[in-house]
Coordinates of C-alpha atoms in Angstrom, one line a residue:
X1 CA 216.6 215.3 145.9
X2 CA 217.3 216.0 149.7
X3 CA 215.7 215.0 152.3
X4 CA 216.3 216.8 155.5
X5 CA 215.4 214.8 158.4
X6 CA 218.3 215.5 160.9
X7 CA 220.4 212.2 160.0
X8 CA 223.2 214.0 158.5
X9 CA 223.2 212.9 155.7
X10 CA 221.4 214.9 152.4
X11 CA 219.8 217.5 155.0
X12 CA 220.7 219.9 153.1
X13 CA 220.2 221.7 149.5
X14 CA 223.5 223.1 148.4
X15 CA 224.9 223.9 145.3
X16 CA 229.2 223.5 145.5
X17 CA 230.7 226.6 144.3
X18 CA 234.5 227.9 144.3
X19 CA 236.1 231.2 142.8
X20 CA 232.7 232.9 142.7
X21 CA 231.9 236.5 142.1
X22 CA 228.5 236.7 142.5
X23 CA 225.9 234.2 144.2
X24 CA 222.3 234.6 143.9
X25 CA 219.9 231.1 145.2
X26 CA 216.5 231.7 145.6
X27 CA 213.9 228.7 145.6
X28 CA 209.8 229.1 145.0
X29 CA 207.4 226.1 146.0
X30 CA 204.9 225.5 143.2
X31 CA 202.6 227.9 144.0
X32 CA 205.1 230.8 143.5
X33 CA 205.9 231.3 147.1
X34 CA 209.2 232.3 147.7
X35 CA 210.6 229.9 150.6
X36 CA 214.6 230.3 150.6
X37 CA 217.1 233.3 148.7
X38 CA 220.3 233.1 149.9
X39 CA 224.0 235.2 148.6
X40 CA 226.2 234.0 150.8
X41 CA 227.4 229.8 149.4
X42 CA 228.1 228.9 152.9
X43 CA 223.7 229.4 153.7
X44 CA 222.5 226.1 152.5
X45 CA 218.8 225.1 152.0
X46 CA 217.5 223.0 155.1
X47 CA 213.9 222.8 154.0
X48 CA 212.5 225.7 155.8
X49 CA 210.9 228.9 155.0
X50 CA 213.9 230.9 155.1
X51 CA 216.0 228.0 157.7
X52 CA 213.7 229.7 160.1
X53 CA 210.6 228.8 160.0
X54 CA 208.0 226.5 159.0
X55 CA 209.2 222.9 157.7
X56 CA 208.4 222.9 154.0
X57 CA 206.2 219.8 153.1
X58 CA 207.2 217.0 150.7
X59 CA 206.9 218.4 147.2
X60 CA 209.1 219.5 144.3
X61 CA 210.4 223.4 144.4
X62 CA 211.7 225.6 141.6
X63 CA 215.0 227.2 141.6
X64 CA 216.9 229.8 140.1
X65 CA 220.6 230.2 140.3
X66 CA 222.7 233.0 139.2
X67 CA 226.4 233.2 139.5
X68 CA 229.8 234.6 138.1
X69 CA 233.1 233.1 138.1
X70 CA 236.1 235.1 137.8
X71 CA 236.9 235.6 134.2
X72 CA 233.5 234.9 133.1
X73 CA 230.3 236.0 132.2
X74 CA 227.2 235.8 134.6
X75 CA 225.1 232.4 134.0
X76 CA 221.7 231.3 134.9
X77 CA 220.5 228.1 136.2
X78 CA 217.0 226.9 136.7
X79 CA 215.9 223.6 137.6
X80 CA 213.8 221.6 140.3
X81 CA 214.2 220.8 143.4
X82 CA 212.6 217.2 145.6
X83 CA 212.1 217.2 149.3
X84 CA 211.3 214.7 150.9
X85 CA 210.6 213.8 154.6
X86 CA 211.0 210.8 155.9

């Protein structure tokens, strides 16, 4: 859950990450709509259509996460995502 209403605190969606090879973020809402990719660890998710544009409404979004850590194979995460505004 995060909540980005400018107080500083939660305003972002970020996934901590150190030592990584590859980074691959990319978040749908649930109509299939891609809102949010991202490569680079340091872009974080501040509710958005791509940080740019329209504020995404309250809702739950789909993610899918692929990385690599040195030494090791590349891994898959999905899982949900809740934003809420206050």
């Amino acid at each position: 859950v995060f909540s980005p209403n400018g107080d500083g605190v939660n305003d972002v969606f970020k996934i901590k990450i150190m030592g990584q090879e590859l980074y691959e973020l990319k978040i749908w809402n649930r109509w299939g709509g891609l809102v949010f990719e991202s490569t680079d660890p340091n872009v974080m998710w501040n509710g958005k259509t791509n940080n740019t544009g329209a504020e995404n409404p309250e809702g739950t979004y789909y993610y899918v996460f692929k990385y690599k850590l040195r030494t090791e194979s590349e891994k898959t995460v999905r899982g949900t995502i809740t934003l809420l505004r206050d």
